[in-house]
Coordinates of C-alpha atoms and ligand atoms in Angstrom, one line a residue:
M30 CA -3.2 90.7 70.0
D31 CA -6.1 89.9 72.3
I32 CA -7.3 86.3 72.6
D33 CA -10.0 86.6 69.9
N34 CA -7.5 88.0 67.4
R35 CA -5.0 85.3 68.2
L36 CA -7.6 82.6 67.7
E37 CA -8.6 84.3 64.4
L38 CA -5.0 84.1 63.2
V39 CA -4.7 80.4 64.2
K40 CA -8.0 79.7 62.5
T41 CA -6.8 81.3 59.2
F42 CA -3.5 79.6 59.4
C43 CA -4.7 76.0 59.8
G44 CA -8.5 76.1 59.2
L45 CA -9.9 75.5 62.7
E46 CA -13.6 74.9 62.8
K47 CA -16.1 76.8 65.0
D48 CA -16.4 73.9 67.4
E49 CA -12.6 73.7 67.8
I50 CA -12.5 77.4 68.6
N51 CA -15.2 77.0 71.2
L52 CA -13.4 74.0 72.6
L53 CA -10.2 76.1 73.0
K54 CA -12.0 79.2 74.3
E55 CA -14.6 77.9 76.6
E56 CA -15.2 74.2 76.9
G57 CA -12.0 72.2 77.2
I58 CA -12.2 68.4 77.7
P59 CA -15.7 67.2 78.5
L60 CA -15.9 65.6 82.0
E61 CA -17.1 62.3 80.6
D62 CA -14.0 62.1 78.3
A63 CA -11.8 62.9 81.3
D64 CA -13.5 60.1 83.2
R65 CA -12.5 57.7 80.5
L66 CA -8.9 58.8 80.5
I67 CA -8.0 58.0 84.1
E68 CA -9.6 56.6 87.3
N69 CA -11.5 58.2 90.1
V70 CA -12.0 61.5 88.2
I71 CA -13.5 64.4 90.1
G72 CA -12.8 67.2 87.8
K73 CA -10.3 68.8 85.4
M74 CA -7.0 70.6 86.0
E75 CA -6.6 73.2 83.3
I76 CA -3.3 74.6 82.0
P77 CA -3.0 77.6 79.6
L78 CA -2.4 76.7 76.0
G79 CA -0.3 79.3 74.2
I80 CA 1.1 79.5 70.6
A81 CA 4.8 79.9 70.0
V82 CA 5.3 82.0 66.8
N83 CA 8.2 82.7 64.3
F84 CA 9.2 79.1 63.9
L85 CA 10.6 78.3 60.4
I86 CA 11.4 74.6 60.4
N87 CA 12.9 73.0 57.3
G88 CA 11.6 76.1 55.3
K89 CA 8.0 75.7 56.6
E90 CA 6.1 78.1 58.9
V91 CA 4.9 76.3 62.0
L92 CA 2.6 77.6 64.8
I93 CA 3.4 75.6 67.9
P94 CA 0.9 75.0 70.6
M95 CA 2.4 74.8 74.1
A96 CA 0.6 73.8 77.3
I97 CA 2.5 75.1 80.3
E98 CA 1.8 77.0 83.6
E99 CA 5.2 78.7 83.7
T100 CA 5.5 82.3 82.6
S101 CA 7.9 83.4 79.8
V102 CA 8.4 80.0 78.2
V103 CA 6.2 80.7 75.1
A104 CA 7.6 84.2 74.7
A105 CA 11.2 83.0 75.0
A106 CA 10.7 80.2 72.4
S107 CA 9.1 82.7 70.0
N108 CA 11.9 85.2 70.5
A109 CA 14.6 82.6 69.9
A110 CA 12.8 81.4 66.8
K111 CA 12.7 85.0 65.5
I112 CA 16.5 85.2 65.8
A113 CA 16.9 81.8 64.1
R114 CA 14.9 83.1 61.1
V115 CA 17.7 85.5 60.1
K116 CA 19.8 82.5 59.1
G117 CA 17.0 80.3 57.7
G118 CA 15.4 78.9 60.8
F119 CA 15.7 75.3 62.1
F120 CA 16.7 72.2 60.2
T121 CA 15.7 68.9 61.6
Q122 CA 16.0 65.2 61.1
S123 CA 15.1 61.9 62.9
T124 CA 15.7 58.2 62.9
D125 CA 12.9 55.7 62.2
P126 CA 10.5 55.6 65.2
V127 CA 11.9 52.4 66.7
M128 CA 11.2 51.6 70.3
I129 CA 12.8 48.9 72.5
G130 CA 10.8 46.3 74.4
Q131 CA 12.7 44.5 77.1
I132 CA 12.2 40.9 78.2
Q133 CA 14.1 39.9 81.4
L134 CA 15.2 36.2 81.5
T135 CA 16.6 34.8 84.7
G136 CA 17.7 31.4 86.0
V137 CA 19.7 30.3 83.0
K138 CA 23.0 28.5 83.8
D139 CA 24.6 29.3 80.5
P140 CA 23.5 32.9 79.6
Y141 CA 25.8 33.2 76.5
N142 CA 24.4 30.0 75.1
A143 CA 20.9 31.3 75.8
K144 CA 21.7 34.5 73.9
M145 CA 22.7 32.5 70.8
T146 CA 19.6 30.3 71.1
I147 CA 17.3 33.4 71.3
L148 CA 19.1 35.1 68.3
S149 CA 18.8 31.9 66.2
Q150 CA 15.0 32.2 66.5
K151 CA 14.8 35.8 65.5
E152 CA 12.5 35.4 62.5
R153 CA 10.0 33.3 64.6
F154 CA 10.0 36.0 67.3
L155 CA 9.3 38.8 64.8
E156 CA 6.5 36.8 63.1
I157 CA 4.6 36.1 66.3
A158 CA 5.1 39.7 67.6
N159 CA 3.8 41.1 64.3
E160 CA 0.7 38.8 64.3
K161 CA -0.3 40.7 67.5
D162 CA -0.6 44.1 65.8
P163 CA -1.7 43.8 62.2
I164 CA -2.8 47.5 62.2
L165 CA 0.7 48.7 63.1
V166 CA 2.1 46.4 60.3
K167 CA -0.5 47.8 57.9
F168 CA 0.8 51.3 58.6
G169 CA 4.4 50.2 57.8
G170 CA 5.5 49.5 61.3
G171 CA 6.1 46.4 63.3
A172 CA 8.8 44.3 65.0
R173 CA 12.0 44.7 63.1
D174 CA 14.9 43.1 65.0
I175 CA 16.1 41.4 68.2
E176 CA 19.2 42.2 70.3
V177 CA 20.3 40.3 73.3
R178 CA 22.4 41.6 76.2
I179 CA 23.8 39.9 79.2
I180 CA 23.8 42.1 82.3
D181 CA 25.4 41.7 85.8
T182 CA 23.0 42.2 88.7
P183 CA 23.1 41.7 92.5
V184 CA 21.4 38.3 91.9
G185 CA 23.7 37.2 89.1
K186 CA 23.7 37.4 85.3
M187 CA 20.5 38.0 83.4
V188 CA 19.7 37.7 79.7
I189 CA 17.9 40.7 78.4
T190 CA 16.2 40.5 75.0
H191 CA 15.4 43.8 73.2
L192 CA 12.6 43.6 70.8
L193 CA 12.9 46.5 68.3
V194 CA 9.6 47.7 67.1
D195 CA 9.0 50.4 64.5
C196 CA 6.0 52.2 66.1
R197 CA 5.3 54.6 63.1
D198 CA 2.9 57.3 64.4
A199 CA 2.3 55.8 67.9
M200 CA 4.4 56.4 71.0
G201 CA 4.2 52.6 71.1
A202 CA 4.2 51.6 74.8
N203 CA 1.0 49.5 74.6
A204 CA 2.0 48.1 71.2
V205 CA 5.5 47.1 72.4
N206 CA 4.4 45.8 75.8
T207 CA 1.8 43.5 74.1
M208 CA 4.5 42.2 71.7
A209 CA 7.0 41.7 74.6
E210 CA 4.4 39.7 76.5
T211 CA 3.6 37.6 73.5
I212 CA 7.2 36.5 72.8
A213 CA 8.1 35.9 76.5
P214 CA 6.8 32.3 76.7
L215 CA 8.8 31.3 73.7
I216 CA 12.0 32.7 75.2
E217 CA 11.3 30.6 78.4
S218 CA 10.6 27.5 76.4
I219 CA 13.7 27.6 74.2
T220 CA 16.1 28.6 77.1
G221 CA 14.6 26.8 80.1
G222 CA 14.8 30.1 82.1
K223 CA 12.2 32.2 83.8
V224 CA 10.9 35.5 82.4
Y225 CA 9.8 38.2 84.8
L226 CA 9.5 41.7 83.3
R227 CA 8.2 42.4 79.8
I228 CA 8.1 46.2 79.2
I229 CA 9.1 49.0 77.0
S230 CA 12.3 51.0 77.7
N231 CA 11.9 54.7 77.9
L232 CA 15.6 55.1 77.0
A233 CA 14.6 55.3 73.4
T234 CA 18.1 55.4 71.8
K235 CA 16.7 54.1 68.5
R236 CA 14.2 56.9 68.2
I237 CA 16.3 60.1 68.1
A238 CA 15.3 63.5 66.9
R239 CA 17.8 66.3 66.0
A240 CA 17.6 70.0 65.2
R241 CA 20.2 72.6 64.3
A242 CA 20.1 76.3 63.8
I243 CA 22.5 79.2 63.2
F244 CA 21.9 82.3 65.3
S245 CA 23.5 85.4 63.7
K246 CA 25.8 87.3 66.1
D247 CA 24.3 90.6 65.2
A248 CA 20.7 89.4 65.8
L249 CA 21.9 88.0 69.1
G250 CA 23.3 91.3 70.2
G251 CA 27.0 91.0 69.2
E252 CA 30.2 89.0 69.9
E253 CA 30.0 89.5 73.6
V254 CA 26.6 87.7 73.7
V255 CA 28.0 84.8 71.6
E256 CA 30.9 84.5 74.0
G257 CA 28.6 84.6 77.0
I258 CA 26.5 81.8 75.6
L259 CA 29.6 79.7 74.8
Q260 CA 30.8 80.2 78.4
A261 CA 27.3 79.2 79.7
Y262 CA 27.4 76.0 77.6
A263 CA 31.0 75.2 78.8
F264 CA 29.8 75.6 82.4
A265 CA 26.9 73.1 81.7
F266 CA 29.3 70.7 80.0
G267 CA 31.7 70.7 83.0
D268 CA 29.1 70.6 85.8
P269 CA 26.1 68.4 86.3
F270 CA 24.5 70.9 88.7
R271 CA 24.4 73.4 85.9
A272 CA 23.7 70.8 83.1
T273 CA 20.6 69.7 84.9
T274 CA 19.1 73.2 84.9
H275 CA 20.4 73.7 81.3
N276 CA 18.4 70.6 80.3
K277 CA 15.4 71.6 82.4
G278 CA 15.2 74.8 80.2
I279 CA 15.2 72.6 77.1
M280 CA 12.4 70.4 78.5
N281 CA 10.3 73.5 79.3
G282 CA 9.7 73.7 75.6
I283 CA 9.6 70.1 74.7
I284 CA 7.2 69.1 77.5
A285 CA 4.9 72.0 76.8
V286 CA 4.4 70.7 73.2
A287 CA 4.1 67.2 74.5
L288 CA 1.4 68.2 76.9
A289 CA -0.5 70.2 74.3
T290 CA -0.5 67.2 72.0
G291 CA -1.6 64.6 74.7
N292 CA 1.8 62.9 74.8
D293 CA 3.4 61.1 77.8
T294 CA 5.5 63.8 79.4
R295 CA 7.0 61.4 82.0
A296 CA 8.2 59.0 79.3
L297 CA 10.0 61.9 77.5
E298 CA 11.6 63.3 80.7
A299 CA 12.9 59.9 81.7
G300 CA 14.3 59.2 78.3
A301 CA 15.9 62.7 77.9
H302 CA 17.7 62.7 81.2
S303 CA 18.9 59.2 80.9
Y304 CA 20.2 60.0 77.4
A305 CA 21.9 63.0 78.8
C306 CA 24.1 60.7 80.9
I307 CA 24.5 57.8 78.5
T308 CA 28.3 58.4 78.4
G309 CA 28.5 58.0 82.2
K310 CA 28.6 61.8 82.7
Y311 CA 25.4 63.9 82.8
L312 CA 25.8 66.3 79.8
P313 CA 23.8 69.1 78.1
L314 CA 21.4 67.8 75.5
T315 CA 22.5 70.7 73.2
T316 CA 25.9 71.8 71.8
W317 CA 26.9 75.4 71.0
E318 CA 29.8 76.4 68.7
R319 CA 31.0 79.5 67.0
N320 CA 31.3 79.2 63.2
E321 CA 33.7 80.9 60.8
D322 CA 31.5 84.0 60.5
G323 CA 31.4 84.4 64.3
D324 CA 27.8 83.3 64.4
L325 CA 26.5 80.8 67.0
V326 CA 25.6 77.3 65.9
G327 CA 23.3 75.2 68.1
T328 CA 22.4 71.5 67.8
I329 CA 20.2 69.2 69.9
E330 CA 19.9 65.5 69.9
L331 CA 17.6 63.4 72.1
P332 CA 15.2 60.5 72.2
L333 CA 11.7 61.7 71.6
A334 CA 9.1 58.9 71.7
V335 CA 5.9 60.8 70.7
G336 CA 2.8 59.8 69.0
I337 CA 0.0 61.3 66.9
V338 CA -2.2 58.3 67.4
G339 CA -2.8 56.2 70.5
G340 CA -2.8 57.2 74.2
A341 CA -4.4 60.6 74.8
T342 CA -3.3 62.1 71.5
R343 CA -6.7 61.3 69.9
A344 CA -8.8 60.8 73.0
H345 CA -8.3 64.4 74.3
P346 CA -10.1 66.9 72.1
V347 CA -7.6 69.7 72.8
A348 CA -4.7 67.5 71.9
R349 CA -6.4 66.7 68.6
T350 CA -6.8 70.4 67.9
S351 CA -3.1 71.1 68.8
L352 CA -2.1 68.4 66.3
K353 CA -4.3 70.1 63.7
I354 CA -2.6 73.5 64.4
L355 CA 0.8 71.9 63.9
E356 CA -0.3 70.6 60.4
I357 CA 1.8 67.4 60.7
K358 CA 1.3 64.0 59.2
T359 CA 3.7 61.8 61.1
A360 CA 4.9 61.3 64.6
N361 CA 8.5 61.9 63.4
E362 CA 7.5 65.4 62.2
L363 CA 6.2 66.1 65.7
A364 CA 9.4 64.9 67.3
E365 CA 11.5 67.1 65.0
I366 CA 9.4 70.2 65.8
M367 CA 9.8 69.4 69.5
A368 CA 13.6 69.2 69.1
A369 CA 13.5 72.6 67.4
V370 CA 11.5 74.0 70.2
G371 CA 14.0 72.5 72.8
L372 CA 16.9 74.2 70.9
A373 CA 15.1 77.5 70.7
Q374 CA 14.2 77.4 74.4
N375 CA 17.8 76.7 75.3
L376 CA 19.1 79.6 73.2
A377 CA 16.6 82.0 74.8
A378 CA 17.6 80.9 78.3
L379 CA 21.3 81.0 77.7
R380 CA 21.1 84.4 76.0
A381 CA 19.1 85.9 79.0
L382 CA 21.4 84.2 81.5
A383 CA 24.6 85.4 79.8
T384 CA 23.4 89.0 79.5
E385 CA 20.7 90.6 81.6
G386 CA 19.9 87.6 83.8
I387 CA 16.8 85.5 83.7
Q388 CA 14.7 87.5 86.2
K389 CA 14.1 90.6 84.2
G390 CA 12.1 88.8 81.5
H391 CA 10.3 86.7 84.1
M392 CA 9.4 89.5 86.4
S393 CA 6.5 91.3 84.7
L394 CA 4.6 88.1 84.1
H395 CA 5.6 86.8 87.6
A396 CA 4.3 90.1 89.0
K397 CA 0.9 89.4 87.5
N398 CA 0.8 86.0 89.3
I399 CA 1.7 87.7 92.5
A400 CA -1.1 90.2 92.0
I401 CA -3.5 87.4 91.4
M402 CA -2.3 85.7 94.5
A403 CA -3.1 88.9 96.4
G404 CA -6.7 88.7 95.1
A405 CA -6.5 91.1 92.1
K406 CA -9.0 90.6 89.3
G407 CA -9.3 92.0 85.7
D408 CA -7.5 95.3 85.0
L409 CA -6.3 95.5 88.6
I410 CA -3.9 92.6 87.9
D411 CA -2.0 94.7 85.3
K412 CA -2.1 97.8 87.3
I413 CA -0.7 96.3 90.5
A414 CA 1.9 94.2 88.5
E415 CA 3.0 97.4 86.7
I416 CA 3.6 99.3 89.9
M417 CA 5.5 96.4 91.5
V418 CA 7.8 96.1 88.5
K419 CA 8.4 99.8 88.5
E420 CA 9.2 99.8 92.2
K421 CA 11.2 96.6 91.8
K422 CA 9.2 95.2 94.7
I423 CA 7.5 92.1 93.3
R424 CA 6.3 90.7 96.6
I425 CA 3.1 89.4 98.0
D426 CA 3.1 91.9 100.9
R427 CA 3.4 94.8 98.5
A428 CA 0.7 93.4 96.2
E429 CA -1.6 93.1 99.3
E430 CA -0.9 96.7 100.3
L431 CA -1.7 97.9 96.8
M432 CA -4.9 95.8 96.8
K433 CA -6.0 97.7 100.0
E434 CA -5.1 101.0 98.4
F435 CA -7.3 100.3 95.3
S436 CA -10.2 98.7 97.1
Ligands
NAD771 P1 -2.2 52.7 71.6 O1 -2.0 51.3 71.9 O2 -3.4 53.5 72.2 O3 -2.1 53.0 70.0 C1 -1.2 52.4 69.2 C2 -1.9 51.5 68.2 O4 -2.5 52.3 67.3 C3 -0.9 50.7 67.4 O5 -0.5 49.5 68.2 C4 -1.6 50.4 66.2 O6 -2.4 49.2 66.3 C5 -2.6 51.5 66.0 N1 -2.4 52.5 64.9 C6 -3.3 53.0 64.1 N2 -2.7 53.8 63.2 C7 -1.4 53.8 63.4 C8 -0.2 54.5 62.8 N3 -0.4 55.3 61.8 N4 1.0 54.2 63.4 C9 1.1 53.4 64.4 N5 0.1 52.8 65.0 C10 -1.2 53.0 64.5 O7 -0.9 53.6 72.1 P2 0.6 53.3 72.3 O8 1.3 54.4 71.5 O9 1.0 51.9 72.0 O10 0.8 53.6 73.8 C11 0.9 54.9 74.3 C12 0.3 54.9 75.7 O11 1.0 54.0 76.6 C13 0.5 56.2 76.4 O12 -0.7 56.7 76.9 C14 1.5 56.0 77.5 O13 1.3 56.9 78.6 C15 1.2 54.6 77.9 N6 2.2 53.8 78.6 C16 3.5 54.2 78.7 C17 4.5 53.4 79.3 C18 5.9 53.8 79.4 O14 6.2 54.8 78.8 N7 6.8 53.2 80.1 C19 4.1 52.1 79.8 C20 2.7 51.7 79.7 C21 1.8 52.5 79.1

């Protein structure tokens, strides 16, 4: 489809208005809005927004907006989602959206006693934390619990209080940081210690999203392909050098959806990679098994602290439109969709790697980028790219030669 037809399809699917279509097609974020989002703004950096198709998640058709500069990611996700459909698509689940706020207490002589003192005041802590965010409480969220850990550090033991906050549809960093700052003075006064840091943890172990899917061996290309993918997974399991790239492929999809919806991509990356090595060994975020029928079963589990309110999710008009395209009502639904995309992305990468190699699929789009780098415009981009792919010479010097030939 061309761009107009794609937009028409999305419009029909989720009822986009004319101004939303104009926003996507032409306008993007107004400069005054950009100026309010960060400091010292001088312009906008635009990234393509594509739609991943074929996703059937918990029995529902979903169109997935992805903002990413890398070629092949949107196509690969769509392709994997098509294979997953044969066996019913993706099935997802998630925990409550609970984030952890950390309060660092130092200078106490009896840290274990301080831990008990803090825990004994739990109800008081929760009450004053919740008074700070009545809106969050109104939406069914709020401070839920307190945990206290004693940690060893180069300057001695510290007492770390974790304030567990159900953030509902917000990512929650501002909400949690405010609550952590609010309860800190009380922690100091009842223990006699000194508090330094009061900040959210991006290792969001209490806010986990999961997805699973079965990929039919026939749709994948046969038993050999299944075996190749299992070998690729085993490689990632046994080697952090490979596992890092395995997980990078997963994050290709997850971060593209995060960016499209105005979520904090750095928070997600930090949490995902930290979770990948929570056992002390850096591991793949997915698992791959063969079931009784010889089909491939994939699962993914990772912390996904995403919001559909707060931060840039509502302040950025394109992010708002992406959320509309997704037709979701809660942040948990968004996290679950992202988990499904991560699993699809991983399947696509492993399948390509275990069979024809990753470059074949990449090259035709990559060739277009090279043609653009050489100065090609319009139809000439496709023409030059096509020749370079045919010749298997996808290089800037060849693109420049072709440019000269055609000009
Ligand atoms: P926020 O404070 O803008 O919005 C959250 C608030 O929205 C809640 O506190 C609540 O009062 C209100 N709200 C309205 N409807 C709600 C609903 N249905 N569910 C939940 N809350 C609702 O944003 P935030 O999510 O607290 O913070 C996210 C921002 O913080 C991001 O921009 C992120 O980049 C930034 N940040 C991140 C870190 C970090 O990750 N370490 C640290 C600091 C700031």
